[in-house]
PDB file of C-alpha atoms in Angstrom:
ATOM      1  CA  MET A   1     -58.034  41.865 -14.548  1.00  0.00           C
ATOM      2  CA  LYS A   2     -54.384  42.075 -15.452  1.00  0.00           C
ATOM      3  CA  ARG A   3     -51.443  42.799 -13.212  1.00  0.00           C
ATOM      4  CA  TYR A   4     -49.438  45.978 -13.800  1.00  0.00           C
ATOM      5  CA  GLU A   5     -46.456  47.819 -12.374  1.00  0.00           C
ATOM      6  CA  LEU A   6     -46.320  51.588 -12.150  1.00  0.00           C
ATOM      7  CA  LEU A   7     -42.926  53.184 -11.651  1.00  0.00           C
ATOM      8  CA  TYR A   8     -42.824  56.929 -11.192  1.00  0.00           C
ATOM      9  CA  ILE A   9     -40.133  59.463 -10.324  1.00  0.00           C
ATOM     10  CA  LEU A  10     -40.638  62.435  -8.042  1.00  0.00           C
ATOM     11  CA  PRO A  11     -38.254  65.432  -8.093  1.00  0.00           C
ATOM     12  CA  ALA A  12     -35.417  65.489  -5.578  1.00  0.00           C
ATOM     13  CA  THR A  13     -36.236  69.081  -4.701  1.00  0.00           C
ATOM     14  CA  LEU A  14     -38.863  67.591  -2.397  1.00  0.00           C
ATOM     15  CA  THR A  15     -38.006  66.072   0.949  1.00  0.00           C
ATOM     16  CA  GLU A  16     -38.940  62.486   1.731  1.00  0.00           C
ATOM     17  CA  GLU A  17     -41.796  63.741   3.908  1.00  0.00           C
ATOM     18  CA  GLU A  18     -43.135  65.824   1.013  1.00  0.00           C
ATOM     19  CA  THR A  19     -43.202  62.786  -1.278  1.00  0.00           C
ATOM     20  CA  THR A  20     -45.691  60.956   0.963  1.00  0.00           C
ATOM     21  CA  PRO A  21     -48.736  63.145   0.095  1.00  0.00           C
ATOM     22  CA  ILE A  22     -47.961  62.802  -3.607  1.00  0.00           C
ATOM     23  CA  ALA A  23     -47.729  59.026  -3.248  1.00  0.00           C
ATOM     24  CA  THR A  24     -51.073  59.113  -1.452  1.00  0.00           C
ATOM     25  CA  LYS A  25     -52.588  61.054  -4.376  1.00  0.00           C
ATOM     26  CA  VAL A  26     -51.296  58.440  -6.822  1.00  0.00           C
ATOM     27  CA  THR A  27     -52.695  55.634  -4.671  1.00  0.00           C
ATOM     28  CA  GLU A  28     -56.077  57.400  -4.494  1.00  0.00           C
ATOM     29  CA  LEU A  29     -56.034  57.878  -8.270  1.00  0.00           C
ATOM     30  CA  LEU A  30     -55.469  54.156  -8.744  1.00  0.00           C
ATOM     31  CA  GLN A  31     -58.248  53.247  -6.312  1.00  0.00           C
ATOM     32  CA  GLN A  32     -60.696  55.714  -7.917  1.00  0.00           C
ATOM     33  CA  ASN A  33     -60.161  53.933 -11.227  1.00  0.00           C
ATOM     34  CA  GLY A  34     -60.960  50.534  -9.719  1.00  0.00           C
ATOM     35  CA  CYS A  35     -57.410  49.258  -9.296  1.00  0.00           C
ATOM     36  CA  GLN A  36     -56.507  46.825  -6.556  1.00  0.00           C
ATOM     37  CA  ILE A  37     -53.087  47.701  -5.154  1.00  0.00           C
ATOM     38  CA  SER A  38     -51.050  44.683  -4.103  1.00  0.00           C
ATOM     39  CA  GLN A  39     -47.740  46.326  -3.232  1.00  0.00           C
ATOM     40  CA  GLU A  40     -46.273  49.800  -2.911  1.00  0.00           C
ATOM     41  CA  VAL A  41     -42.536  50.344  -2.505  1.00  0.00           C
ATOM     42  CA  ALA A  42     -40.782  53.636  -1.833  1.00  0.00           C
ATOM     43  CA  MET A  43     -37.344  53.299  -3.349  1.00  0.00           C
ATOM     44  CA  GLU A  44     -34.400  55.498  -2.503  1.00  0.00           C
ATOM     45  CA  LYS A  45     -33.322  58.777  -4.016  1.00  0.00           C
ATOM     46  CA  ARG A  46     -31.232  57.967  -7.094  1.00  0.00           C
ATOM     47  CA  HIS A  47     -29.175  59.733  -9.714  1.00  0.00           C
ATOM     48  CA  LEU A  48     -31.011  59.925 -13.032  1.00  0.00           C
ATOM     49  CA  ALA A  49     -29.291  58.697 -16.174  1.00  0.00           C
ATOM     50  CA  TYR A  50     -30.017  62.056 -17.798  1.00  0.00           C
ATOM     51  CA  PRO A  51     -31.645  65.270 -16.572  1.00  0.00           C
ATOM     52  CA  ILE A  52     -35.444  65.378 -16.632  1.00  0.00           C
ATOM     53  CA  LYS A  53     -36.961  68.850 -16.341  1.00  0.00           C
ATOM     54  CA  GLN A  54     -33.566  70.095 -15.140  1.00  0.00           C
ATOM     55  CA  GLN A  55     -33.505  67.528 -12.313  1.00  0.00           C
ATOM     56  CA  ARG A  56     -30.553  65.173 -11.879  1.00  0.00           C
ATOM     57  CA  TYR A  57     -31.908  63.189  -8.910  1.00  0.00           C
ATOM     58  CA  GLY A  58     -35.298  61.734  -8.127  1.00  0.00           C
ATOM     59  CA  TYR A  59     -37.280  59.610  -5.691  1.00  0.00           C
ATOM     60  CA  TYR A  60     -38.416  56.365  -7.285  1.00  0.00           C
ATOM     61  CA  ARG A  61     -41.688  54.715  -6.253  1.00  0.00           C
ATOM     62  CA  LEU A  62     -43.079  51.394  -7.470  1.00  0.00           C
ATOM     63  CA  VAL A  63     -46.711  50.291  -7.259  1.00  0.00           C
ATOM     64  CA  GLU A  64     -48.005  46.851  -8.250  1.00  0.00           C
ATOM     65  CA  PHE A  65     -51.715  46.700  -8.969  1.00  0.00           C
ATOM     66  CA  SER A  66     -54.454  44.794 -10.781  1.00  0.00           C
ATOM     67  CA  ALA A  67     -56.754  46.601 -13.191  1.00  0.00           C
ATOM     68  CA  GLU A  68     -58.756  46.292 -16.357  1.00  0.00           C
ATOM     69  CA  PRO A  69     -56.721  47.021 -19.516  1.00  0.00           C
ATOM     70  CA  GLU A  70     -58.854  50.072 -20.430  1.00  0.00           C
ATOM     71  CA  VAL A  71     -57.943  51.804 -17.164  1.00  0.00           C
ATOM     72  CA  THR A  72     -54.239  52.116 -17.998  1.00  0.00           C
ATOM     73  CA  ALA A  73     -54.886  54.724 -20.697  1.00  0.00           C
ATOM     74  CA  LYS A  74     -56.791  56.886 -18.197  1.00  0.00           C
ATOM     75  CA  LEU A  75     -54.027  56.473 -15.642  1.00  0.00           C
ATOM     76  CA  ASN A  76     -51.361  57.415 -18.193  1.00  0.00           C
ATOM     77  CA  ASP A  77     -53.238  60.596 -19.077  1.00  0.00           C
ATOM     78  CA  ALA A  78     -53.769  61.588 -15.448  1.00  0.00           C
ATOM     79  CA  LEU A  79     -50.156  60.926 -14.483  1.00  0.00           C
ATOM     80  CA  ARG A  80     -48.819  62.742 -17.547  1.00  0.00           C
ATOM     81  CA  LEU A  81     -50.776  65.867 -16.571  1.00  0.00           C
ATOM     82  CA  SER A  82     -49.480  65.801 -13.007  1.00  0.00           C
ATOM     83  CA  GLN A  83     -46.898  68.521 -12.410  1.00  0.00           C
ATOM     84  CA  GLU A  84     -45.460  66.688  -9.403  1.00  0.00           C
ATOM     85  CA  ILE A  85     -44.311  63.577 -11.288  1.00  0.00           C
ATOM     86  CA  LEU A  86     -41.208  63.806 -13.471  1.00  0.00           C
ATOM     87  CA  ARG A  87     -41.738  60.529 -15.342  1.00  0.00           C
ATOM     88  CA  HIS A  88     -43.859  57.420 -15.091  1.00  0.00           C
ATOM     89  CA  ILE A  89     -44.292  54.117 -16.837  1.00  0.00           C
ATOM     90  CA  ILE A  90     -46.955  51.442 -16.583  1.00  0.00           C
ATOM     91  CA  VAL A  91     -46.045  47.958 -17.748  1.00  0.00           C
ATOM     92  CA  GLU A  92     -47.932  44.701 -17.680  1.00  0.00           C
ATOM     93  CA  LYS A  93     -46.448  42.329 -15.153  1.00  0.00           C
ATOM     94  CA  PRO A  94     -46.322  38.777 -16.472  1.00  0.00           C
ATOM     95  CA  ILE A  95     -47.880  36.124 -14.277  1.00  0.00           C
ATOM     96  CA  LYS A  96     -45.490  33.239 -13.838  1.00  0.00           C
ATOM     97  CA  SER A  97     -46.903  29.759 -14.125  1.00  0.00           C
ATOM     98  CA  GLN A  98     -45.989  27.005 -11.705  1.00  0.00           C
ATOM     99  CA  VAL A  99     -43.815  25.403 -14.397  1.00  0.00           C
ATOM    100  CA  THR A 100     -41.816  28.621 -14.781  1.00  0.00           C
ATOM    101  CA  LEU A 101     -41.420  28.972 -11.026  1.00  0.00           C
ATOM    102  CA  ASP A 102     -40.217  25.352 -10.792  1.00  0.00           C
ATOM    103  CA  ARG A 103     -37.678  25.918 -13.583  1.00  0.00           C
ATOM    104  CA  GLU A 104     -36.335  29.049 -11.912  1.00  0.00           C
ATOM    105  CA  GLN A 105     -36.005  27.225  -8.591  1.00  0.00           C
ATOM    106  CA  ALA A 106     -34.207  24.306 -10.270  1.00  0.00           C
ATOM    107  CA  LEU A 107     -31.827  26.768 -11.938  1.00  0.00           C
ATOM    108  CA  ARG A 108     -31.129  28.500  -8.606  1.00  0.00           C
ATOM    109  CA  ASP A 109     -30.439  25.101  -7.004  1.00  0.00           C
ATOM    110  CA  ARG A 110     -28.013  24.113  -9.785  1.00  0.00           C
ATOM    111  CA  LEU A 111     -26.184  27.427  -9.546  1.00  0.00           C
ATOM    112  CA  ALA A 112     -25.910  27.099  -5.776  1.00  0.00           C
ATOM    113  CA  ALA A 113     -24.549  23.554  -6.166  1.00  0.00           C
ATOM    114  CA  ARG A 114     -21.960  24.747  -8.704  1.00  0.00           C
ATOM    115  CA  ARG A 115     -20.858  27.586  -6.443  1.00  0.00           C
ATOM    116  CA  GLN A 116     -20.513  25.215  -3.529  1.00  0.00           C
ATOM    117  CA  GLN A 117     -18.610  22.683  -5.635  1.00  0.00           C
ATOM    118  CA  HIS A 118     -16.334  25.403  -6.964  1.00  0.00           C
ATOM    119  CA  ALA A 119     -15.702  26.667  -3.444  1.00  0.00           C
ATOM    120  CA  GLU A 120     -14.777  23.149  -2.309  1.00  0.00           C
ATOM    121  CA  THR A 121     -12.437  22.505  -5.239  1.00  0.00           C
ATOM    122  CA  ALA A 122     -10.830  25.923  -5.152  1.00  0.00           C
ATOM    123  CA  PRO A 123      -7.103  25.608  -4.644  1.00  0.00           C
ATOM    124  CA  VAL A 124      -6.129  25.956  -1.061  1.00  0.00           C
ATOM    125  CA  GLU A 125      -3.151  28.086  -0.248  1.00  0.00           C
ATOM    126  CA  GLY A 126      -0.252  26.141  -1.701  1.00  0.00           C
ATOM    127  CA  LYS A 127       1.952  24.370   0.740  1.00  0.00           C
ATOM    128  CA  PRO A 128       5.346  25.983   0.827  1.00  0.00           C
ATOM    129  CA  SER A 129       7.898  23.902  -0.999  1.00  0.00           C
ATOM    130  CA  PRO A 130      10.594  22.463   1.192  1.00  0.00           C
ATOM    131  CA  ALA A 131      13.639  24.674   1.457  1.00  0.00           C
ATOM    132  CA  ILE A 132      16.523  23.599  -0.744  1.00  0.00           C
ATOM    133  CA  SER A 133      19.891  23.759   0.807  1.00  0.00           C
ATOM    134  CA  ALA A 134      22.653  25.792  -0.817  1.00  0.00           C
ATOM    135  CA  GLU A 135      24.617  22.615  -1.637  1.00  0.00           C
ATOM    136  CA  GLU A 136      21.704  21.028  -3.496  1.00  0.00           C
ATOM    137  CA  LEU A 137      21.155  24.244  -5.399  1.00  0.00           C
ATOM    138  CA  ASP A 138      24.832  24.405  -6.397  1.00  0.00           C
ATOM    139  CA  GLN A 139      24.708  20.764  -7.574  1.00  0.00           C
ATOM    140  CA  LYS A 140      21.651  21.380  -9.735  1.00  0.00           C
ATOM    141  CA  LEU A 141      23.161  24.534 -11.177  1.00  0.00           C
ATOM    142  CA  SER A 142      26.408  22.736 -11.978  1.00  0.00           C
ATOM    143  CA  LYS A 143      24.539  19.917 -13.669  1.00  0.00           C
ATOM    144  CA  ILE A 144      22.586  22.364 -15.840  1.00  0.00           C
ATOM    145  CA  LEU A 145      25.756  24.246 -16.803  1.00  0.00           C
ATOM    146  CA  GLU A 146      27.519  20.992 -17.737  1.00  0.00           C
ATOM    147  CA  GLU A 147      24.618  19.935 -19.935  1.00  0.00           C
ATOM    148  CA  SER A 148      24.544  23.291 -21.688  1.00  0.00           C
ATOM    149  CA  ALA A 149      28.335  23.217 -22.199  1.00  0.00           C
ATOM    150  CA  GLU A 150      28.073  19.843 -23.961  1.00  0.00           C
ATOM    151  CA  LEU A 151      25.683  21.284 -26.527  1.00  0.00           C
TER     152      LEU A 151
END
């Protein structure tokens, strides 16, 4: 069995309560085809990148499941024929090996260390320079004017 993700969009003309029976139908469809559902996530209502069937908003739902590769074609056909679903996509979810997980964790640790180091070395609010008296300022200005006059 392979692991898959199904993402589908329901029209925003429905209320959140009305999306639940449709999600139940999709779950039942998956189970009837021998899929083992591992996770189901109801995402929020979002603006679509472009209108689909004259809809600009939709409810996104994500389902992770395990199934035989032949089943995905049947699922695609059944979901495509459903009038309640605007769009759907089924993709194979890669299984990460322990080596890959270790590399990702090492990368996260290095990034966290860099952020912490950068936060520690970040310049602290500069100390205000000591106030220069008017006399010292006049002396420096005079000196600069004398040097420029000599040129």
